[in-house]
JSON list of C-alpha atoms in Angstrom, two decimals:
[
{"chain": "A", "resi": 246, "resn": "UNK", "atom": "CA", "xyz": [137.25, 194.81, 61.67]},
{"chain": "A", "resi": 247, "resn": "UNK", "atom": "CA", "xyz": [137.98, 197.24, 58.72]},
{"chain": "A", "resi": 248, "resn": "UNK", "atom": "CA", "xyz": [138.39, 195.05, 55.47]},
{"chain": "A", "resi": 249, "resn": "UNK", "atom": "CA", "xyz": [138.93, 196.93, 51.97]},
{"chain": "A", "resi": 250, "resn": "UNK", "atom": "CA", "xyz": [138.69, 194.86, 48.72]},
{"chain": "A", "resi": 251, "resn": "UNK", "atom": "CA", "xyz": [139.97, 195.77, 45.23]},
{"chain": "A", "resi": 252, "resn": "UNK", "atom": "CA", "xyz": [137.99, 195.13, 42.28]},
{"chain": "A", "resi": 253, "resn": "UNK", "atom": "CA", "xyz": [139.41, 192.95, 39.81]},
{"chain": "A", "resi": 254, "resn": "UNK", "atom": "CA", "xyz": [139.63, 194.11, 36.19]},
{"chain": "A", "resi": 255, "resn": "UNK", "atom": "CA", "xyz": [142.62, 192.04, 35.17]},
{"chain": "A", "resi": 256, "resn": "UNK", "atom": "CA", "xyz": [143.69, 193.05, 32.01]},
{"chain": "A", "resi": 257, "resn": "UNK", "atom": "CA", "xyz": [144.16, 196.48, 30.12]},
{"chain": "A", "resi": 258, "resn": "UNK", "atom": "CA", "xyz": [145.31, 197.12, 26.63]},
{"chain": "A", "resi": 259, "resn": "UNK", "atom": "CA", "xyz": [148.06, 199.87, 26.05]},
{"chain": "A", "resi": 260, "resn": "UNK", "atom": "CA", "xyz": [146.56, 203.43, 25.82]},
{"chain": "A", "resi": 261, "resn": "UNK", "atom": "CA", "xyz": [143.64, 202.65, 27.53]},
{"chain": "A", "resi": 262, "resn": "UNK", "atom": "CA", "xyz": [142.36, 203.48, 31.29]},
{"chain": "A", "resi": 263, "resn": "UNK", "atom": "CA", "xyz": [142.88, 201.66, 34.01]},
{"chain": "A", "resi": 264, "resn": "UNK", "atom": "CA", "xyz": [139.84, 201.81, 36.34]},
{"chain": "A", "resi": 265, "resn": "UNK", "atom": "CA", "xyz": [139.81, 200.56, 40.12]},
{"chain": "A", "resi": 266, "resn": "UNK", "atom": "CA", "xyz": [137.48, 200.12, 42.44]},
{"chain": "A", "resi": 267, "resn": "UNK", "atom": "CA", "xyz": [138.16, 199.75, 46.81]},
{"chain": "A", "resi": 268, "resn": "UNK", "atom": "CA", "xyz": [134.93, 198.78, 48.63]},
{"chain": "A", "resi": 269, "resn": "UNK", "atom": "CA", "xyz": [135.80, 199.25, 52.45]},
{"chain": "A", "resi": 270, "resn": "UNK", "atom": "CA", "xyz": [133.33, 197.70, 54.91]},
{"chain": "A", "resi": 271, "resn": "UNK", "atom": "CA", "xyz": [133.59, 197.43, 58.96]},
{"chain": "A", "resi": 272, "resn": "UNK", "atom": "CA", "xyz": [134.08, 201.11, 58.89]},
{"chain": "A", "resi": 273, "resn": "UNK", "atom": "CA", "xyz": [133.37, 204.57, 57.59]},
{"chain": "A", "resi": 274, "resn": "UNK", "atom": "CA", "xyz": [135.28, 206.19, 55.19]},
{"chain": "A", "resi": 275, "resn": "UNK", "atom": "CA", "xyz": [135.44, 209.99, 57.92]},
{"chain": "A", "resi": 276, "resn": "UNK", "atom": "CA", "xyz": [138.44, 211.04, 58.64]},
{"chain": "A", "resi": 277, "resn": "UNK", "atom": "CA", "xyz": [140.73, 209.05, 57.03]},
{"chain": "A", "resi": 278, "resn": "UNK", "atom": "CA", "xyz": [142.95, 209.20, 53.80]},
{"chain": "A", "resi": 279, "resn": "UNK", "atom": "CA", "xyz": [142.28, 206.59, 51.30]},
{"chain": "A", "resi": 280, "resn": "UNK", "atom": "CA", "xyz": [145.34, 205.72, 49.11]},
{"chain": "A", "resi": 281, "resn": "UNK", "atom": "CA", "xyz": [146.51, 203.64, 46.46]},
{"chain": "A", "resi": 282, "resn": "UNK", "atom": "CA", "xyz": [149.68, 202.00, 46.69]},
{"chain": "A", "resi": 283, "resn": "UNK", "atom": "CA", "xyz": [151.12, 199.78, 43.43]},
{"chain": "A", "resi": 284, "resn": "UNK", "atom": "CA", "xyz": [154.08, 197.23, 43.25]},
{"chain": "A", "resi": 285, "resn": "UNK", "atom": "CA", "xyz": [155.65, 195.98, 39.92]},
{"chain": "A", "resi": 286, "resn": "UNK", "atom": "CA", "xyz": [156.06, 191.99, 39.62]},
{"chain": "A", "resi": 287, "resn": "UNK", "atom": "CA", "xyz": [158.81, 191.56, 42.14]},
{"chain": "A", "resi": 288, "resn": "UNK", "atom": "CA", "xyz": [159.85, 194.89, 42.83]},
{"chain": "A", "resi": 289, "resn": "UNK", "atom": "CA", "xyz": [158.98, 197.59, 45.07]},
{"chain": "A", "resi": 290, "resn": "UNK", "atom": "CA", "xyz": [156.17, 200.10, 46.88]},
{"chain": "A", "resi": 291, "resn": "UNK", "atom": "CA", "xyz": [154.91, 203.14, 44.93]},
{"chain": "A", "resi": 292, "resn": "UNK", "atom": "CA", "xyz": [152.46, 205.29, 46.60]},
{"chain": "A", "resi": 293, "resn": "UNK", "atom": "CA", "xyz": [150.10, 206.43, 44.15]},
{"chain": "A", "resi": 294, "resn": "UNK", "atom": "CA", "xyz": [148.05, 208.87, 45.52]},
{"chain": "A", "resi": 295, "resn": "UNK", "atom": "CA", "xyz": [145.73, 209.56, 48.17]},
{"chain": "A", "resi": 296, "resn": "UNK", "atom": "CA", "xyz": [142.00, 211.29, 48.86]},
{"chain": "A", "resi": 297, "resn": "UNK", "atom": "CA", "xyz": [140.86, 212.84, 52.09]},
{"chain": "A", "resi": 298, "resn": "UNK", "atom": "CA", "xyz": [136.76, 211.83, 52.52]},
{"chain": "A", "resi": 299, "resn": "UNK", "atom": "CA", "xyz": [136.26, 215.52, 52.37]},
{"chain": "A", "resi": 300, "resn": "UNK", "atom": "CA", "xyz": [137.81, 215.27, 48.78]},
{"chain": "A", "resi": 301, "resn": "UNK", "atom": "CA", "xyz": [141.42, 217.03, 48.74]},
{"chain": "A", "resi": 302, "resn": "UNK", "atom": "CA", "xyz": [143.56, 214.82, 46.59]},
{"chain": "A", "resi": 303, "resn": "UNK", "atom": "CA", "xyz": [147.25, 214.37, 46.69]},
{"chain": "A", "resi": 304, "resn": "UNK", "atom": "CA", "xyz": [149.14, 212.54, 43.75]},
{"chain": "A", "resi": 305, "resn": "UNK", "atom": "CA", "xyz": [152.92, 211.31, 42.88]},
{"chain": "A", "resi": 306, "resn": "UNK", "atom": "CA", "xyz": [154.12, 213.92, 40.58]},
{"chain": "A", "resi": 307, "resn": "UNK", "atom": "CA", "xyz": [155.51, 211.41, 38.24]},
{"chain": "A", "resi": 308, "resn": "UNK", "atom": "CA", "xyz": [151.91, 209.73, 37.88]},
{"chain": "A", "resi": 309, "resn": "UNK", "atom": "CA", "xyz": [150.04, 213.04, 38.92]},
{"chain": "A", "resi": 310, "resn": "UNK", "atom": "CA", "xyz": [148.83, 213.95, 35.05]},
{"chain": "A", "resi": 311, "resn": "UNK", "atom": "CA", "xyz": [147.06, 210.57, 34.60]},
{"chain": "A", "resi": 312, "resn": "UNK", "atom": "CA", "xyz": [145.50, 210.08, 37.88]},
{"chain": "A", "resi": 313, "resn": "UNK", "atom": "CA", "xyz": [142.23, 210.73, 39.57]},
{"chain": "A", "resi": 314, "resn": "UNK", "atom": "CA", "xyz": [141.53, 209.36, 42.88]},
{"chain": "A", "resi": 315, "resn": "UNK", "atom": "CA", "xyz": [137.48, 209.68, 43.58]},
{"chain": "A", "resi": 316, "resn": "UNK", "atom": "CA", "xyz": [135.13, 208.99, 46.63]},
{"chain": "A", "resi": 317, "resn": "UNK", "atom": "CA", "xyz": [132.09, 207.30, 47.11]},
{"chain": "A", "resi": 318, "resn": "UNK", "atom": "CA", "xyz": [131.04, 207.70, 50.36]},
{"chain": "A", "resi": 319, "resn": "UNK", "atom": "CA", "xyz": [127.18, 206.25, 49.75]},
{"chain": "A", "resi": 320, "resn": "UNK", "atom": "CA", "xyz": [128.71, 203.14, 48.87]},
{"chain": "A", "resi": 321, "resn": "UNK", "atom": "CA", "xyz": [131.73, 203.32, 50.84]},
{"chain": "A", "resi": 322, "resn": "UNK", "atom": "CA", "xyz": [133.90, 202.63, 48.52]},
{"chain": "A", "resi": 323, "resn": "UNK", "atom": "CA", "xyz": [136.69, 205.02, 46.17]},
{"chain": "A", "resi": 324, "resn": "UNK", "atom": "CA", "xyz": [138.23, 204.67, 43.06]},
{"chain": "A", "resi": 325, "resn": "UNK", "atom": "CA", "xyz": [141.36, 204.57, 41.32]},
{"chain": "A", "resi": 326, "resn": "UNK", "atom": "CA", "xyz": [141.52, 205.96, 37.10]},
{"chain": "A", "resi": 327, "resn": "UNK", "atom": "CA", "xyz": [144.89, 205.68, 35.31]},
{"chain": "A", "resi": 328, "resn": "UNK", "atom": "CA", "xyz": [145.01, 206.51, 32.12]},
{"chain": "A", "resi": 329, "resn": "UNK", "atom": "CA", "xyz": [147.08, 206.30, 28.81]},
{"chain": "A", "resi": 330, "resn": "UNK", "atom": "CA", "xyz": [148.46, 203.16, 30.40]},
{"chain": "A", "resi": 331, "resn": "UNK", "atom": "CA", "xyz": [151.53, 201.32, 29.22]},
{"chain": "A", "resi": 332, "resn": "UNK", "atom": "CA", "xyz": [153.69, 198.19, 30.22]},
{"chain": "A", "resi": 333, "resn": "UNK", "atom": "CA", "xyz": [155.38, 199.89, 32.91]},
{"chain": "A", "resi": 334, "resn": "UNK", "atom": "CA", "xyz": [152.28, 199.99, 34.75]},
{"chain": "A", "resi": 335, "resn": "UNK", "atom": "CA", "xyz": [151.36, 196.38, 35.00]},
{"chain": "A", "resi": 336, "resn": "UNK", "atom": "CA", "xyz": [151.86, 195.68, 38.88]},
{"chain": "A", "resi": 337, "resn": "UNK", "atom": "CA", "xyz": [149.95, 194.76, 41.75]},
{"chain": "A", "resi": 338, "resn": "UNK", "atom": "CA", "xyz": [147.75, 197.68, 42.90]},
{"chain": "A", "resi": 339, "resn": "UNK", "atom": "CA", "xyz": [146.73, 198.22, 46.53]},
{"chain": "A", "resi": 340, "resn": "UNK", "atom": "CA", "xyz": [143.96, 200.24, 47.87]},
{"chain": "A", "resi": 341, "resn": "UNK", "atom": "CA", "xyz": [144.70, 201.47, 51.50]},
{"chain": "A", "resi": 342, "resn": "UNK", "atom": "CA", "xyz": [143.68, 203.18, 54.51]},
{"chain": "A", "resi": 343, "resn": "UNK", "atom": "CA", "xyz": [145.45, 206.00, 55.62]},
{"chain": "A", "resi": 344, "resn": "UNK", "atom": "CA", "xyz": [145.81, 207.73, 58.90]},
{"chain": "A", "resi": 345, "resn": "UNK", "atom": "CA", "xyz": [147.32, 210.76, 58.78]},
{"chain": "A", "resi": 346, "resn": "UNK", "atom": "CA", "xyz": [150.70, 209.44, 58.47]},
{"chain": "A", "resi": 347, "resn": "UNK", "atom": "CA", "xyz": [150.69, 205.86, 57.83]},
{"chain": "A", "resi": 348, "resn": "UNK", "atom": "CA", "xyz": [148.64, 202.81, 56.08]},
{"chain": "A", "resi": 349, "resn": "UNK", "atom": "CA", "xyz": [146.66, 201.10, 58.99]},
{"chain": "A", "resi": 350, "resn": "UNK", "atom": "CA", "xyz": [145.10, 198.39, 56.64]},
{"chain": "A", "resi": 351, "resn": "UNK", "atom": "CA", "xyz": [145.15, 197.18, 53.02]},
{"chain": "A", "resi": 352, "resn": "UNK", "atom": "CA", "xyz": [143.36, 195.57, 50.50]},
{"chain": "A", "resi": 353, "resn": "UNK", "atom": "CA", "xyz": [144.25, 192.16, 49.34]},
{"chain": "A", "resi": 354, "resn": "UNK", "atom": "CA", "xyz": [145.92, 193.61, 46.08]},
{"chain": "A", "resi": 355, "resn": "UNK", "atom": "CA", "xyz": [145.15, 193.03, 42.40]},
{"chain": "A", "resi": 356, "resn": "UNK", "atom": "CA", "xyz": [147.17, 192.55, 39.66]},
{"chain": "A", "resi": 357, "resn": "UNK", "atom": "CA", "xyz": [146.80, 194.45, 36.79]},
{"chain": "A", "resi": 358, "resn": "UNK", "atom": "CA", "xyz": [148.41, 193.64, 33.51]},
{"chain": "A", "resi": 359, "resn": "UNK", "atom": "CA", "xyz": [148.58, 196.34, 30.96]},
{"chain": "A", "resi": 360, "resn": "UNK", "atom": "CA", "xyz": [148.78, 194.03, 27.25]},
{"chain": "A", "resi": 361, "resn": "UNK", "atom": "CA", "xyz": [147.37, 193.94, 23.96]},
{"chain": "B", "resi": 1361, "resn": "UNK", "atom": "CA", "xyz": [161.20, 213.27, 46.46]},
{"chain": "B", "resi": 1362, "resn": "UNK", "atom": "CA", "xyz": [162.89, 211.74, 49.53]},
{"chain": "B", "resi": 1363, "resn": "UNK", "atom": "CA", "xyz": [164.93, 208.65, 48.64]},
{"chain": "B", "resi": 1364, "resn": "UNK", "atom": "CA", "xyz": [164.63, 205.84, 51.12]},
{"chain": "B", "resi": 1365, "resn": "UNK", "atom": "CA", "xyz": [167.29, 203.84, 51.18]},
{"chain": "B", "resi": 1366, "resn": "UNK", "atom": "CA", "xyz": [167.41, 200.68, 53.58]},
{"chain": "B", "resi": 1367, "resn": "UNK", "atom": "CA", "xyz": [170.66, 198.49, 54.29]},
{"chain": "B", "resi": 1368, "resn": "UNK", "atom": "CA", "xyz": [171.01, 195.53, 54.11]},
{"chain": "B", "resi": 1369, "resn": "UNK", "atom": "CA", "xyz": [168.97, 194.74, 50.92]},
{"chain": "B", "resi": 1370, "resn": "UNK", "atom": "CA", "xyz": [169.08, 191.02, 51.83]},
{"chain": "B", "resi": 1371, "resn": "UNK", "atom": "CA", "xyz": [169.86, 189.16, 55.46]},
{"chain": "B", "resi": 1372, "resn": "UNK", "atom": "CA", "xyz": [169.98, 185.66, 56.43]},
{"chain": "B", "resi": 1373, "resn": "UNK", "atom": "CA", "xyz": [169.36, 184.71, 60.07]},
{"chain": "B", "resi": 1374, "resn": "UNK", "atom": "CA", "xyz": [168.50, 181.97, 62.63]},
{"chain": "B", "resi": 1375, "resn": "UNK", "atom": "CA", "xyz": [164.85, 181.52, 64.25]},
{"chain": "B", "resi": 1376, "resn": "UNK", "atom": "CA", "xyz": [166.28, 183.32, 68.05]},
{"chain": "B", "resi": 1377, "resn": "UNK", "atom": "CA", "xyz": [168.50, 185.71, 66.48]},
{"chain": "B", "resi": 1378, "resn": "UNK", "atom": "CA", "xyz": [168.54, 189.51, 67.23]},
{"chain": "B", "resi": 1379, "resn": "UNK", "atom": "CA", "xyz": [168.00, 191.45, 63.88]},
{"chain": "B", "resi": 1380, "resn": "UNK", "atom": "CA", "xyz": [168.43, 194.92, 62.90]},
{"chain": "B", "resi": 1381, "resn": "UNK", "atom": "CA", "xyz": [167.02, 196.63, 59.45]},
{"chain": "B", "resi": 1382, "resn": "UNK", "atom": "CA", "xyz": [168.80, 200.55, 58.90]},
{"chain": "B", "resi": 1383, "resn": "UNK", "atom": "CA", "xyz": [166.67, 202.81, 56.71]},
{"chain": "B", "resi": 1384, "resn": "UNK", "atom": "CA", "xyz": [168.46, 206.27, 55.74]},
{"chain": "B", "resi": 1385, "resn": "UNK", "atom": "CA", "xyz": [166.65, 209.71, 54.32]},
{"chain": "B", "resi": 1386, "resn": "UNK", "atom": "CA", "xyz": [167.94, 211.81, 51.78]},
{"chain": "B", "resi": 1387, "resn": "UNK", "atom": "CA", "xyz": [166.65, 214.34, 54.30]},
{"chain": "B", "resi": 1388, "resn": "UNK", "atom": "CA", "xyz": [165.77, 214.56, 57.91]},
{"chain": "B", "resi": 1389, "resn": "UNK", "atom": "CA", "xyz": [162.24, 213.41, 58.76]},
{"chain": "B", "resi": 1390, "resn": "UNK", "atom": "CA", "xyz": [161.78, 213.99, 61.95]},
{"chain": "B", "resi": 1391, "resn": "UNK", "atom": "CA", "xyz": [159.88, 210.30, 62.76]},
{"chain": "B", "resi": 1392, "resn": "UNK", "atom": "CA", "xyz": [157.36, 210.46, 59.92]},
{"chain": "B", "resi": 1393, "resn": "UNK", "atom": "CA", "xyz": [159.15, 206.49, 59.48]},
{"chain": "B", "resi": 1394, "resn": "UNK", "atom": "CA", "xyz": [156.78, 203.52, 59.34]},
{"chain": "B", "resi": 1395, "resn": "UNK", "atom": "CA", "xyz": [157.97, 199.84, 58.56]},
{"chain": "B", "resi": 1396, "resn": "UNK", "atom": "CA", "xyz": [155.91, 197.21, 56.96]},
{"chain": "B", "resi": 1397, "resn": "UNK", "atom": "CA", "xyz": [156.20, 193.97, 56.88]},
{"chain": "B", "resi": 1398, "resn": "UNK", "atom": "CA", "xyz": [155.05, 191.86, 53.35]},
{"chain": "B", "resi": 1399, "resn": "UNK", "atom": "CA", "xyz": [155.16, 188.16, 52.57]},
{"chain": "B", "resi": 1400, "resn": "UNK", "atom": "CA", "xyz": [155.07, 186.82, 49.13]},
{"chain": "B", "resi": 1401, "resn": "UNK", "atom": "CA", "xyz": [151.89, 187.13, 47.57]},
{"chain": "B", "resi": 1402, "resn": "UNK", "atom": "CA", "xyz": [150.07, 189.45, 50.72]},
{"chain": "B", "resi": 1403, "resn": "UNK", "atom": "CA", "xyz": [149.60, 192.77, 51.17]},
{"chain": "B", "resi": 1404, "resn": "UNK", "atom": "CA", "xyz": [151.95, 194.99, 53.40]},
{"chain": "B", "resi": 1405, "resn": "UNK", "atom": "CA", "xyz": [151.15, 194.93, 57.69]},
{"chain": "B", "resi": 1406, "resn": "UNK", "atom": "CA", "xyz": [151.74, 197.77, 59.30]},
{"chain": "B", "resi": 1407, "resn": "UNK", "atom": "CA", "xyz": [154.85, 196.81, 62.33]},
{"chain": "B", "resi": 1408, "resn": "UNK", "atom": "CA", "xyz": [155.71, 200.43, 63.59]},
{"chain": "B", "resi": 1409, "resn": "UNK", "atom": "CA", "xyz": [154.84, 203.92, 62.91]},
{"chain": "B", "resi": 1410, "resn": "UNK", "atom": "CA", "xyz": [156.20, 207.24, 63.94]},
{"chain": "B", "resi": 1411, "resn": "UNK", "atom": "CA", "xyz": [159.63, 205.31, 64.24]},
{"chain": "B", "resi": 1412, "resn": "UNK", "atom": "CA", "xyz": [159.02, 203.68, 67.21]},
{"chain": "B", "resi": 1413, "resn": "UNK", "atom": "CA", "xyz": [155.18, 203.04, 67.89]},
{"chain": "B", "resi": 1414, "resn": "UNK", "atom": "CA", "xyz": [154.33, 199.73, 67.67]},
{"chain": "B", "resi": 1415, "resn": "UNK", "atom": "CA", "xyz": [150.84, 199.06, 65.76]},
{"chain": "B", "resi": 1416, "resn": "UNK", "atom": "CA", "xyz": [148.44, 197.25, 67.83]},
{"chain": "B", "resi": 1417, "resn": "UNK", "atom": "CA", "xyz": [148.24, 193.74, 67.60]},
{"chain": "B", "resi": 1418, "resn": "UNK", "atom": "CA", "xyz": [152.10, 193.31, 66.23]},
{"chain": "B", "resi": 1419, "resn": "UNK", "atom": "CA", "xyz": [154.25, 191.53, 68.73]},
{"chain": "B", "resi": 1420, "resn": "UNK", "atom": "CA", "xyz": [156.39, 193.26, 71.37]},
{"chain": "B", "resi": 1421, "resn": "UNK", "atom": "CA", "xyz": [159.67, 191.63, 69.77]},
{"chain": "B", "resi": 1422, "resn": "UNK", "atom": "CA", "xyz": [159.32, 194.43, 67.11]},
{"chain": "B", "resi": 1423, "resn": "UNK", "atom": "CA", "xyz": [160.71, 197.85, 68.31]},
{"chain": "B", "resi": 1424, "resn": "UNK", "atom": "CA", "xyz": [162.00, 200.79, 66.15]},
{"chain": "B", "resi": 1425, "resn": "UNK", "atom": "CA", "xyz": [163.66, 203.59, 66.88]},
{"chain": "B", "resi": 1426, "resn": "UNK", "atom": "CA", "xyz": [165.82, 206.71, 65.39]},
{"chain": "B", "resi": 1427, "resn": "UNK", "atom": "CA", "xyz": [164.93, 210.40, 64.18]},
{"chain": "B", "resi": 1428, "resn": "UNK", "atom": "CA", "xyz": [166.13, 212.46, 61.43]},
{"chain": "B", "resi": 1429, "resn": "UNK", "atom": "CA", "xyz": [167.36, 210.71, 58.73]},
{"chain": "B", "resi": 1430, "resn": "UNK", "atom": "CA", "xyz": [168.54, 207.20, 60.28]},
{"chain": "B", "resi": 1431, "resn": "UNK", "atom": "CA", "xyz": [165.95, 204.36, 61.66]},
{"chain": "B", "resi": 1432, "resn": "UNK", "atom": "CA", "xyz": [166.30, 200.79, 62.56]},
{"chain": "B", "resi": 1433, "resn": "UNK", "atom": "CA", "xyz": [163.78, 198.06, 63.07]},
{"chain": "B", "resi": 1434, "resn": "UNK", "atom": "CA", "xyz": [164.90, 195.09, 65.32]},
{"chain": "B", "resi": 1435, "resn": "UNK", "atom": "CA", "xyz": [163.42, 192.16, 65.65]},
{"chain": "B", "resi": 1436, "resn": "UNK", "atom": "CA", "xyz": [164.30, 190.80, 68.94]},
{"chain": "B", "resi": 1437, "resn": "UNK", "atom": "CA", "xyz": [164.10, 186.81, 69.11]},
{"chain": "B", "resi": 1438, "resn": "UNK", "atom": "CA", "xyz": [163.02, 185.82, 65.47]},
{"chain": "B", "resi": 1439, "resn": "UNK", "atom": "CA", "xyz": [160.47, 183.59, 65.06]},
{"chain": "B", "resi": 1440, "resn": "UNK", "atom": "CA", "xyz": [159.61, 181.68, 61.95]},
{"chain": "B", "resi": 1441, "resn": "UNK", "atom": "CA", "xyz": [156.57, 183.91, 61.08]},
{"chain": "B", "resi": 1442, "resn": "UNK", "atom": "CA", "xyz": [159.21, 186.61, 60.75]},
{"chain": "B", "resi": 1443, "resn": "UNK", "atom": "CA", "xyz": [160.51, 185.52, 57.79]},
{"chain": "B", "resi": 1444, "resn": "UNK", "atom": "CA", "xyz": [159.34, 188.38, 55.06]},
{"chain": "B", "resi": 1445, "resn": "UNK", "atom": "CA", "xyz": [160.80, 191.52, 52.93]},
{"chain": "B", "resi": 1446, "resn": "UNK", "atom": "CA", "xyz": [160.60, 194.32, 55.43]},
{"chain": "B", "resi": 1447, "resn": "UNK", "atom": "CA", "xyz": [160.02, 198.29, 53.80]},
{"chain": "B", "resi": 1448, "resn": "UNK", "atom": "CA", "xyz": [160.54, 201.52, 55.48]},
{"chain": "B", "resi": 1449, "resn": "UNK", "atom": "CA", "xyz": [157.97, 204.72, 54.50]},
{"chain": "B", "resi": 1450, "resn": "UNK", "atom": "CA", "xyz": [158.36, 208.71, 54.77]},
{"chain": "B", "resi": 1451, "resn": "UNK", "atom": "CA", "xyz": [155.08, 210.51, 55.37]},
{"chain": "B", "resi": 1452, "resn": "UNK", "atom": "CA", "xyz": [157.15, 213.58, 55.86]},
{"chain": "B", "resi": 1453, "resn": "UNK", "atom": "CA", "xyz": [156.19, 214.97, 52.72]},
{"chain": "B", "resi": 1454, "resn": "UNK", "atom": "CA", "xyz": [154.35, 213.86, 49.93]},
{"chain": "B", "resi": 1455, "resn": "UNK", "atom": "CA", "xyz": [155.23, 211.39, 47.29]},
{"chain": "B", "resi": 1456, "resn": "UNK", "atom": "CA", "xyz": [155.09, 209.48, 50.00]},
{"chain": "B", "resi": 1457, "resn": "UNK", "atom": "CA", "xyz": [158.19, 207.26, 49.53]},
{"chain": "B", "resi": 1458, "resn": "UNK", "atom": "CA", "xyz": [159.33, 203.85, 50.17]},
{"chain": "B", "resi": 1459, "resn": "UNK", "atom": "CA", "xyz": [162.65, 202.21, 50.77]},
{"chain": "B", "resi": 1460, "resn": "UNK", "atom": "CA", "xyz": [163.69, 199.30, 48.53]},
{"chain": "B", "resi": 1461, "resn": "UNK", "atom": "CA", "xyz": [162.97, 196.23, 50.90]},
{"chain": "B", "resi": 1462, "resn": "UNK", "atom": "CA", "xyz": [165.35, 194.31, 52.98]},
{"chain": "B", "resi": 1463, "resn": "UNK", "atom": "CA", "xyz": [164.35, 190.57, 52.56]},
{"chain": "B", "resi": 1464, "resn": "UNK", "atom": "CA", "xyz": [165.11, 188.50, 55.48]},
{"chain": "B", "resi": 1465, "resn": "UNK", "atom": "CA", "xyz": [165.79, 184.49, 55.02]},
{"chain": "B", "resi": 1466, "resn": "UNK", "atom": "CA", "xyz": [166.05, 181.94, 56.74]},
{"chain": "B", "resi": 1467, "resn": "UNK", "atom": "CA", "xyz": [170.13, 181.27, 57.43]}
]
């Protein structure tokens, strides 16, 4: 059973980067997309962006110049960077598998508050 | 971007009633529609994909259907487990895109 768990770093101050890590076990990261997904506090889905193990990238233009979506695949795991964070991106953030058209399985989700 | 937009944005219904969810595209997508299912404090499940696929392991009571730029979900029968915010998903094009939830109570 594929199982994908977000790291955990809580809390971010204004300006600073937000950095995530997705650690996927019961499966290899081939030939899938791996994706980040975010939801505010009580309010929608926003896909993020997504990697390709091979290492094309694909980002939300609105987020696209403070993004960076990375993979790991000796420790099966990727990574999320945000930076120059503000307020508006405190939310719940989501790490993802992707077939080639839809999310097959998610992480647990971890909330990220961005505060001084 | 494609704008999702799904109707009703709330529903209240019985445990045995017959529910439909629309989602409409600001464009056609062919069926590059998924629906999710989320309960408070959990991470999306994946219900249906293409439109009308049904992911393995989700009951046979969830069907979808539609191409172009109108989809339903129905829920046929609803159980008590059913009771979550449902989203529809373009991966037509990318930013992938979301509707803005229908949440389905308990009438």
């Amino acid at each position: 059973q594929v199982q994908l768990q977000e790291s955990s770093p809580g809390l971010v101050k204004p300006s600073e980067t937000l950095s995530l890590d997705c650690t996927v076990s019961g499966g290899s990261l081939s030939n899938y997309y791996w994706n980040w997904i975010r939801q505010p506090p009580g309010k929608g889905l926003q896909w993020i962006g997504n990697m390709y193990y091979s290492g094309s990238t694909n980002y939300n233009p609105s987020l696209k110049s403070r993004v960076t979506i990375s993979v790991d695949t000796s420790k099966n795991q990727f990574s999320l960077k945000l930076t120059s964070v503000t307020a508006a991106d405190t939310a719940v953030y989501y790490c993802a598998r992707g077939r080639l058209q839809d999310f097959d399985y998610w992480g647990q989700g971890t909330l990220v508050t961005v505060s001084s | 971007d494609i704008q999702m937009t799904q109707s009703p944005s709330s529903l209240s219904a019985s445990v045995g009633d017959r529910v439909t969810i629309t989602c409409r595209a600001s464009q056609s997508i062919g069926t590059y529609l998924n629906w999710y299912q989320q309960k408070p404090g959990k991470a999306p499940i994946l219900l249906i994909y293409a439109a009308s696929s049904l992911q393995s392991g989700v009951p046979s009571r969830f069907s979808g259907s539609g191409s172009g730029t109108d989809f339903t979900l129905t829920i046929r029968s609803l159980q008590p487990e059913d009771f979550a915010t449902y989203y529809c998903q373009q991966s037509y094009n990318f930013p992938y895109t979301f509707g803005q939830g229908t949440n389905l109570e308990i009438k």
